[in-house]
Amino acid sequence: MNSSLKRNLLILYGISFLLLIISAVASYSSITNLLTSQKSVEHTSLVLSKLDSVISVLKDAETGQRGFLLTDNDDFLEPYNYSIPKAHRIITELKDLTTGNSLQQKSCNELNNVIMLRISGLQLLIDN
């Protein structure tokens, strides 16, 4: 009976150890997935922040253009003039952030075309 008790204890310890290993592997896998998801969320937040910056830069350009058209004072063109290179820089940063995604790269190119079209429209009114 004593040997039977030892055998049963060894079996229970073995099962407990096996469950502990399975739990550790599952925890490691879960933590790895969580960290991967966190990186994806941070990347998405950064891309959205850059897109918000594009909108802000275009608002600055429109504000400068509007101020110039209302006053005919070249000082109001300062935000407009700074917004053009800033818009190009942000689009380049967006392209760098989305390098691995061809659909997002295409969207960046389309966004760049829309921005250039909008800026050329603003410039047309300034020139007249």
Short mmCIF file of N, CA and C in Angstrom, two decimals:
data_model
loop_
_atom_site.label_atom_id
_atom_site.label_comp_id
_atom_site.label_asym_id
_atom_site.label_seq_id
_atom_site.Cartn_x
_atom_site.Cartn_y
_atom_site.Cartn_z
N MET A 1 0.81 -1.19 0.00
CA MET A 1 0.00 0.00 0.00
C MET A 1 0.85 1.26 0.00
N ASN A 2 1.98 1.19 0.67
CA ASN A 2 2.88 2.33 0.74
C ASN A 2 3.43 2.66 -0.65
N SER A 3 3.78 1.63 -1.41
CA SER A 3 4.28 1.86 -2.76
C SER A 3 3.18 2.38 -3.67
N SER A 4 1.96 1.98 -3.45
CA SER A 4 0.82 2.45 -4.23
C SER A 4 0.57 3.93 -3.95
N LEU A 5 0.73 4.34 -2.70
CA LEU A 5 0.56 5.75 -2.34
C LEU A 5 1.63 6.61 -3.00
N LYS A 6 2.88 6.13 -2.98
CA LYS A 6 3.98 6.87 -3.61
C LYS A 6 3.74 7.00 -5.12
N ARG A 7 3.29 5.88 -5.71
CA ARG A 7 3.02 5.91 -7.16
C ARG A 7 1.91 6.92 -7.47
N ASN A 8 0.85 6.93 -6.68
CA ASN A 8 -0.25 7.87 -6.89
C ASN A 8 0.21 9.33 -6.70
N LEU A 9 1.05 9.55 -5.69
CA LEU A 9 1.59 10.90 -5.47
C LEU A 9 2.46 11.34 -6.64
N LEU A 10 3.29 10.44 -7.15
CA LEU A 10 4.13 10.77 -8.31
C LEU A 10 3.28 11.08 -9.53
N ILE A 11 2.22 10.32 -9.72
CA ILE A 11 1.32 10.56 -10.84
C ILE A 11 0.65 11.93 -10.69
N LEU A 12 0.19 12.24 -9.49
CA LEU A 12 -0.45 13.55 -9.25
C LEU A 12 0.54 14.69 -9.43
N TYR A 13 1.77 14.52 -8.93
CA TYR A 13 2.80 15.55 -9.15
C TYR A 13 3.10 15.72 -10.63
N GLY A 14 3.16 14.63 -11.33
CA GLY A 14 3.42 14.67 -12.77
C GLY A 14 2.31 15.40 -13.52
N ILE A 15 1.07 15.09 -13.16
CA ILE A 15 -0.07 15.76 -13.80
C ILE A 15 -0.07 17.24 -13.46
N SER A 16 0.23 17.56 -12.19
CA SER A 16 0.29 18.97 -11.78
C SER A 16 1.38 19.71 -12.53
N PHE A 17 2.54 19.06 -12.67
CA PHE A 17 3.65 19.68 -13.39
C PHE A 17 3.30 19.89 -14.86
N LEU A 18 2.64 18.91 -15.45
CA LEU A 18 2.21 19.01 -16.85
C LEU A 18 1.22 20.17 -17.03
N LEU A 19 0.27 20.29 -16.11
CA LEU A 19 -0.69 21.40 -16.17
C LEU A 19 0.01 22.75 -16.00
N LEU A 20 1.01 22.79 -15.14
CA LEU A 20 1.78 24.01 -14.94
C LEU A 20 2.51 24.41 -16.22
N ILE A 21 3.10 23.45 -16.89
CA ILE A 21 3.81 23.73 -18.14
C ILE A 21 2.83 24.19 -19.22
N ILE A 22 1.69 23.53 -19.32
CA ILE A 22 0.68 23.93 -20.31
C ILE A 22 0.20 25.34 -20.03
N SER A 23 -0.02 25.66 -18.76
CA SER A 23 -0.47 27.01 -18.37
C SER A 23 0.60 28.05 -18.70
N ALA A 24 1.86 27.72 -18.48
CA ALA A 24 2.95 28.65 -18.77
C ALA A 24 3.06 28.91 -20.27
N VAL A 25 2.93 27.86 -21.07
CA VAL A 25 2.99 28.02 -22.53
C VAL A 25 1.82 28.86 -23.01
N ALA A 26 0.64 28.61 -22.49
CA ALA A 26 -0.54 29.38 -22.89
C ALA A 26 -0.38 30.85 -22.48
N SER A 27 0.15 31.10 -21.30
CA SER A 27 0.38 32.48 -20.84
C SER A 27 1.40 33.18 -21.72
N TYR A 28 2.47 32.50 -22.06
CA TYR A 28 3.49 33.08 -22.92
C TYR A 28 2.91 33.44 -24.29
N SER A 29 2.13 32.52 -24.84
CA SER A 29 1.50 32.77 -26.14
C SER A 29 0.55 33.95 -26.06
N SER A 30 -0.22 34.02 -25.00
CA SER A 30 -1.18 35.12 -24.83
C SER A 30 -0.46 36.46 -24.70
N ILE A 31 0.61 36.49 -23.93
CA ILE A 31 1.38 37.73 -23.75
C ILE A 31 2.02 38.16 -25.07
N THR A 32 2.54 37.20 -25.82
CA THR A 32 3.14 37.51 -27.13
C THR A 32 2.10 38.11 -28.07
N ASN A 33 0.91 37.52 -28.10
CA ASN A 33 -0.16 38.06 -28.94
C ASN A 33 -0.58 39.45 -28.49
N LEU A 34 -0.63 39.66 -27.19
CA LEU A 34 -1.00 40.97 -26.65
C LEU A 34 0.02 42.03 -27.06
N LEU A 35 1.30 41.71 -26.99
CA LEU A 35 2.34 42.67 -27.38
C LEU A 35 2.28 42.98 -28.88
N THR A 36 2.01 41.96 -29.67
CA THR A 36 1.87 42.17 -31.12
C THR A 36 0.68 43.07 -31.42
N SER A 37 -0.42 42.83 -30.73
CA SER A 37 -1.61 43.66 -30.92
C SER A 37 -1.35 45.10 -30.48
N GLN A 38 -0.62 45.25 -29.39
CA GLN A 38 -0.30 46.59 -28.90
C GLN A 38 0.53 47.36 -29.93
N LYS A 39 1.49 46.70 -30.54
CA LYS A 39 2.31 47.36 -31.57
C LYS A 39 1.45 47.77 -32.76
N SER A 40 0.51 46.92 -33.14
CA SER A 40 -0.38 47.26 -34.25
C SER A 40 -1.25 48.46 -33.92
N VAL A 41 -1.74 48.52 -32.69
CA VAL A 41 -2.57 49.65 -32.27
C VAL A 41 -1.73 50.94 -32.24
N GLU A 42 -0.51 50.86 -31.74
CA GLU A 42 0.36 52.04 -31.73
C GLU A 42 0.66 52.52 -33.14
N HIS A 43 0.89 51.58 -34.05
CA HIS A 43 1.16 51.94 -35.45
C HIS A 43 -0.05 52.62 -36.07
N THR A 44 -1.23 52.07 -35.82
CA THR A 44 -2.46 52.65 -36.35
C THR A 44 -2.68 54.05 -35.78
N SER A 45 -2.43 54.22 -34.49
CA SER A 45 -2.58 55.54 -33.86
C SER A 45 -1.62 56.54 -34.49
N LEU A 46 -0.40 56.11 -34.77
CA LEU A 46 0.57 57.00 -35.40
C LEU A 46 0.13 57.41 -36.80
N VAL A 47 -0.39 56.45 -37.56
CA VAL A 47 -0.88 56.76 -38.91
C VAL A 47 -2.05 57.74 -38.84
N LEU A 48 -2.98 57.50 -37.92
CA LEU A 48 -4.13 58.41 -37.76
C LEU A 48 -3.68 59.80 -37.34
N SER A 49 -2.67 59.86 -36.50
CA SER A 49 -2.13 61.16 -36.08
C SER A 49 -1.53 61.91 -37.27
N LYS A 50 -0.83 61.20 -38.13
CA LYS A 50 -0.26 61.84 -39.33
C LYS A 50 -1.37 62.32 -40.26
N LEU A 51 -2.44 61.56 -40.37
CA LEU A 51 -3.56 61.98 -41.21
C LEU A 51 -4.23 63.23 -40.63
N ASP A 52 -4.33 63.29 -39.31
CA ASP A 52 -4.85 64.51 -38.67
C ASP A 52 -3.94 65.70 -38.95
N SER A 53 -2.64 65.44 -38.98
CA SER A 53 -1.68 66.51 -39.28
C SER A 53 -1.86 67.03 -40.70
N VAL A 54 -2.18 66.14 -41.62
CA VAL A 54 -2.42 66.57 -43.01
C VAL A 54 -3.60 67.53 -43.05
N ILE A 55 -4.67 67.19 -42.34
CA ILE A 55 -5.85 68.06 -42.30
C ILE A 55 -5.49 69.41 -41.69
N SER A 56 -4.70 69.39 -40.63
CA SER A 56 -4.29 70.63 -39.97
C SER A 56 -3.45 71.50 -40.89
N VAL A 57 -2.56 70.88 -41.63
CA VAL A 57 -1.70 71.63 -42.55
C VAL A 57 -2.54 72.26 -43.66
N LEU A 58 -3.51 71.53 -44.16
CA LEU A 58 -4.37 72.09 -45.20
C LEU A 58 -5.21 73.24 -44.66
N LYS A 59 -5.64 73.13 -43.42
CA LYS A 59 -6.38 74.24 -42.80
C LYS A 59 -5.49 75.47 -42.68
N ASP A 60 -4.22 75.25 -42.33
CA ASP A 60 -3.28 76.37 -42.24
C ASP A 60 -3.11 77.04 -43.61
N ALA A 61 -3.01 76.22 -44.65
CA ALA A 61 -2.86 76.77 -46.00
C ALA A 61 -4.09 77.59 -46.38
N GLU A 62 -5.26 77.06 -46.09
CA GLU A 62 -6.50 77.77 -46.43
C GLU A 62 -6.63 79.06 -45.62
N THR A 63 -6.21 79.01 -44.35
CA THR A 63 -6.27 80.20 -43.51
C THR A 63 -5.35 81.29 -44.05
N GLY A 64 -4.14 80.90 -44.43
CA GLY A 64 -3.20 81.88 -44.99
C GLY A 64 -3.71 82.47 -46.29
N GLN A 65 -4.26 81.62 -47.14
CA GLN A 65 -4.80 82.09 -48.41
C GLN A 65 -5.97 83.05 -48.18
N ARG A 66 -6.85 82.68 -47.27
CA ARG A 66 -8.02 83.52 -46.99
C ARG A 66 -7.60 84.88 -46.42
N GLY A 67 -6.63 84.86 -45.49
CA GLY A 67 -6.13 86.12 -44.93
C GLY A 67 -5.53 87.02 -46.00
N PHE A 68 -4.78 86.42 -46.91
CA PHE A 68 -4.18 87.20 -47.99
C PHE A 68 -5.25 87.77 -48.91
N LEU A 69 -6.23 86.95 -49.27
CA LEU A 69 -7.27 87.43 -50.18
C LEU A 69 -8.10 88.55 -49.56
N LEU A 70 -8.31 88.50 -48.25
CA LEU A 70 -9.10 89.54 -47.58
C LEU A 70 -8.32 90.84 -47.40
N THR A 71 -7.01 90.73 -47.16
CA THR A 71 -6.23 91.93 -46.81
C THR A 71 -5.24 92.35 -47.88
N ASP A 72 -4.92 91.45 -48.80
CA ASP A 72 -3.87 91.68 -49.80
C ASP A 72 -2.52 91.97 -49.15
N ASN A 73 -2.33 91.38 -47.94
CA ASN A 73 -1.10 91.55 -47.19
C ASN A 73 -0.31 90.24 -47.29
N ASP A 74 0.93 90.32 -47.80
CA ASP A 74 1.75 89.12 -48.00
C ASP A 74 2.10 88.41 -46.70
N ASP A 75 2.02 89.10 -45.57
CA ASP A 75 2.32 88.46 -44.29
C ASP A 75 1.37 87.30 -44.01
N PHE A 76 0.18 87.38 -44.52
CA PHE A 76 -0.80 86.32 -44.29
C PHE A 76 -0.50 85.06 -45.09
N LEU A 77 0.41 85.16 -46.05
CA LEU A 77 0.78 83.98 -46.85
C LEU A 77 1.81 83.09 -46.13
N GLU A 78 2.32 83.55 -45.01
CA GLU A 78 3.33 82.77 -44.29
C GLU A 78 2.83 81.36 -43.93
N PRO A 79 1.64 81.22 -43.32
CA PRO A 79 1.18 79.85 -43.03
C PRO A 79 0.97 79.03 -44.30
N TYR A 80 0.55 79.68 -45.36
CA TYR A 80 0.35 78.98 -46.63
C TYR A 80 1.69 78.46 -47.16
N ASN A 81 2.70 79.31 -47.14
CA ASN A 81 4.00 78.93 -47.67
C ASN A 81 4.66 77.81 -46.86
N TYR A 82 4.47 77.82 -45.56
CA TYR A 82 5.04 76.77 -44.72
C TYR A 82 4.27 75.45 -44.84
N SER A 83 3.03 75.53 -45.20
CA SER A 83 2.20 74.32 -45.23
C SER A 83 2.55 73.40 -46.39
N ILE A 84 3.02 73.93 -47.49
CA ILE A 84 3.30 73.10 -48.67
C ILE A 84 4.43 72.10 -48.39
N PRO A 85 5.61 72.56 -47.92
CA PRO A 85 6.66 71.57 -47.63
C PRO A 85 6.28 70.65 -46.47
N LYS A 86 5.52 71.19 -45.52
CA LYS A 86 5.10 70.36 -44.39
C LYS A 86 4.16 69.25 -44.85
N ALA A 87 3.28 69.55 -45.78
CA ALA A 87 2.37 68.54 -46.32
C ALA A 87 3.17 67.45 -47.04
N HIS A 88 4.18 67.84 -47.81
CA HIS A 88 5.02 66.85 -48.51
C HIS A 88 5.74 65.96 -47.50
N ARG A 89 6.24 66.57 -46.43
CA ARG A 89 6.97 65.80 -45.41
C ARG A 89 6.04 64.78 -44.72
N ILE A 90 4.83 65.21 -44.41
CA ILE A 90 3.89 64.31 -43.73
C ILE A 90 3.50 63.15 -44.65
N ILE A 91 3.27 63.44 -45.92
CA ILE A 91 2.93 62.37 -46.87
C ILE A 91 4.08 61.38 -46.98
N THR A 92 5.32 61.88 -47.00
CA THR A 92 6.49 60.99 -47.05
C THR A 92 6.53 60.12 -45.80
N GLU A 93 6.24 60.71 -44.63
CA GLU A 93 6.22 59.94 -43.39
C GLU A 93 5.11 58.89 -43.43
N LEU A 94 3.97 59.24 -43.98
CA LEU A 94 2.87 58.27 -44.11
C LEU A 94 3.28 57.11 -45.02
N LYS A 95 3.94 57.43 -46.11
CA LYS A 95 4.39 56.38 -47.03
C LYS A 95 5.39 55.46 -46.33
N ASP A 96 6.27 56.05 -45.52
CA ASP A 96 7.24 55.23 -44.78
C ASP A 96 6.54 54.33 -43.76
N LEU A 97 5.50 54.85 -43.13
CA LEU A 97 4.78 54.07 -42.12
C LEU A 97 3.97 52.92 -42.73
N THR A 98 3.56 53.09 -43.98
CA THR A 98 2.70 52.09 -44.62
C THR A 98 3.43 51.28 -45.68
N THR A 99 4.73 51.17 -45.55
CA THR A 99 5.55 50.51 -46.57
C THR A 99 5.08 49.09 -46.88
N GLY A 100 4.65 48.35 -45.88
CA GLY A 100 4.29 46.96 -46.09
C GLY A 100 2.89 46.72 -46.62
N ASN A 101 2.12 47.79 -46.84
CA ASN A 101 0.72 47.62 -47.24
C ASN A 101 0.49 48.36 -48.56
N SER A 102 0.33 47.61 -49.64
CA SER A 102 0.20 48.22 -50.96
C SER A 102 -1.08 49.05 -51.10
N LEU A 103 -2.15 48.63 -50.44
CA LEU A 103 -3.40 49.39 -50.50
C LEU A 103 -3.23 50.75 -49.82
N GLN A 104 -2.56 50.77 -48.68
CA GLN A 104 -2.31 52.03 -48.00
C GLN A 104 -1.33 52.91 -48.78
N GLN A 105 -0.38 52.29 -49.45
CA GLN A 105 0.54 53.06 -50.29
C GLN A 105 -0.23 53.74 -51.42
N LYS A 106 -1.16 53.02 -52.00
CA LYS A 106 -1.99 53.59 -53.06
C LYS A 106 -2.82 54.74 -52.50
N SER A 107 -3.36 54.56 -51.29
CA SER A 107 -4.14 55.63 -50.66
C SER A 107 -3.28 56.85 -50.37
N CYS A 108 -2.03 56.63 -50.00
CA CYS A 108 -1.11 57.75 -49.76
C CYS A 108 -0.86 58.53 -51.06
N ASN A 109 -0.70 57.81 -52.15
CA ASN A 109 -0.50 58.47 -53.43
C ASN A 109 -1.75 59.26 -53.84
N GLU A 110 -2.92 58.69 -53.61
CA GLU A 110 -4.16 59.40 -53.92
C GLU A 110 -4.33 60.63 -53.03
N LEU A 111 -3.98 60.49 -51.75
CA LEU A 111 -4.03 61.63 -50.82
C LEU A 111 -3.08 62.72 -51.27
N ASN A 112 -1.90 62.33 -51.70
CA ASN A 112 -0.93 63.31 -52.20
C ASN A 112 -1.49 64.04 -53.41
N ASN A 113 -2.14 63.33 -54.31
CA ASN A 113 -2.74 63.97 -55.49
C ASN A 113 -3.85 64.95 -55.08
N VAL A 114 -4.66 64.57 -54.11
CA VAL A 114 -5.73 65.45 -53.64
C VAL A 114 -5.14 66.71 -52.99
N ILE A 115 -4.10 66.52 -52.20
CA ILE A 115 -3.46 67.67 -51.55
C ILE A 115 -2.87 68.62 -52.59
N MET A 116 -2.19 68.06 -53.57
CA MET A 116 -1.58 68.91 -54.59
C MET A 116 -2.65 69.64 -55.41
N LEU A 117 -3.75 68.96 -55.67
CA LEU A 117 -4.86 69.60 -56.38
C LEU A 117 -5.44 70.74 -55.56
N ARG A 118 -5.61 70.50 -54.26
CA ARG A 118 -6.15 71.54 -53.38
C ARG A 118 -5.19 72.72 -53.28
N ILE A 119 -3.91 72.45 -53.13
CA ILE A 119 -2.93 73.53 -53.02
C ILE A 119 -2.84 74.31 -54.32
N SER A 120 -2.94 73.63 -55.44
CA SER A 120 -2.89 74.35 -56.72
C SER A 120 -4.14 75.24 -56.87
N GLY A 121 -5.28 74.76 -56.36
CA GLY A 121 -6.49 75.60 -56.38
C GLY A 121 -6.33 76.83 -55.51
N LEU A 122 -5.72 76.66 -54.35
CA LEU A 122 -5.47 77.80 -53.47
C LEU A 122 -4.50 78.79 -54.14
N GLN A 123 -3.48 78.24 -54.78
CA GLN A 123 -2.48 79.08 -55.44
C GLN A 123 -3.10 79.85 -56.61
N LEU A 124 -4.01 79.22 -57.30
CA LEU A 124 -4.69 79.88 -58.42
C LEU A 124 -5.43 81.14 -57.94
N LEU A 125 -6.11 81.04 -56.82
CA LEU A 125 -6.82 82.20 -56.27
C LEU A 125 -5.85 83.25 -55.77
N ILE A 126 -4.72 82.83 -55.23
CA ILE A 126 -3.73 83.80 -54.75
C ILE A 126 -3.13 84.56 -55.92
N ASP A 127 -2.87 83.84 -57.02
CA ASP A 127 -2.25 84.47 -58.19
C ASP A 127 -3.17 85.46 -58.87
N ASN A 128 -4.47 85.29 -58.76
CA ASN A 128 -5.42 86.19 -59.42
C ASN A 128 -5.62 87.37 -58.57
#
